[in-house]
């Protein structure tokens, strides 16, 4: 919490947004309310609608406080592309998909008329995400291609690659698993020096393997994602993906897959060894291969409260 408050004091809106995204789950409601109020005030002062969108979303989704009308009013008053774009994204985030589509389409018409290719590419991509959420995968794929064309014409390689990664993922969602894998593999050589994009590719592979119930491969992809994400804004996302796989394995009573694979993570991340050793001990206990007293010895070594909470959660997993 103190790190976020310091970033707010320094008026570093980008850092505040990143910290909020990564650490929101670790804050108690009262702490979160205090942080969001200060971050919201900063966002309004600096007219940073991306940060403002994030605070509005967390107020709405976590604390049950509806500040969307206030956001709408300020976006209408400001009448800039960014204000309206972030409002459309906010609608998407809170599940107001028709409102999101309506605003995006209006923006697309405006920005196309102005010839703003960068804005056009972003709009096509975000409309594609809405159709993906609606499970209208054919429409989503068509719009991904339009976004790619816009970024290609701009010479914007990074955004082009980012869209291509998600394009492959939507292919997977549409049922073209092998084509999706081939597309992702084809992108790897192009992103070798872009760690965040490498993480996105490995997380996409992870979800494909998890869907196929190939959990050994899914865990291997989690390992790659976490290694490339270390020290970046993607660190929490990659760790969260691993926790999702572990949770699923505990739910399915597939304890063997856990305790056979978890040593990879203990070896790769020595600073988290106690946590991963404790996960292994719980899995062994669940599989009747370790006594409860022995498990306690491993669990007691873990001192980070968040990790303790995660161990409790995994230990209580039931179908």
PDB file of C-alpha atoms in Angstrom, residues 15 33 42 60 86 129 134 156 161-162 203 241 253 267 272 296:
ATOM      1  CA  UNK A  15       3.157   3.803 -12.053  1.00  0.00           C
ATOM      2  CA  UNK A  33     -10.891   2.649  -0.567  1.00  0.00           C
ATOM      3  CA  UNK A  42      -4.798  12.405  -8.968  1.00  0.00           C
ATOM      4  CA  UNK A  60     -17.520  -0.599  -9.028  1.00  0.00           C
ATOM      5  CA  UNK A  86     -11.446   4.948 -22.015  1.00  0.00           C
ATOM      6  CA  UNK A 129     -12.284  -7.891 -27.819  1.00  0.00           C
ATOM      7  CA  UNK A 134     -19.722 -12.190 -26.886  1.00  0.00           C
ATOM      8  CA  UNK A 156       3.930   0.096 -35.491  1.00  0.00           C
ATOM      9  CA  UNK A 161       2.752  -8.143 -32.758  1.00  0.00           C
ATOM     10  CA  UNK A 162       0.535  -7.718 -29.706  1.00  0.00           C
ATOM     11  CA  UNK A 203       0.459 -17.581 -21.302  1.00  0.00           C
ATOM     12  CA  UNK A 241      -1.762 -17.989 -14.179  1.00  0.00           C
ATOM     13  CA  UNK A 253      -7.447 -34.228  -7.070  1.00  0.00           C
ATOM     14  CA  UNK A 267      14.632 -24.349  -8.485  1.00  0.00           C
ATOM     15  CA  UNK A 272       9.944 -18.452  -3.316  1.00  0.00           C
ATOM     16  CA  UNK A 296       3.151 -28.241   8.984  1.00  0.00           C
TER      17      UNK A 296
END
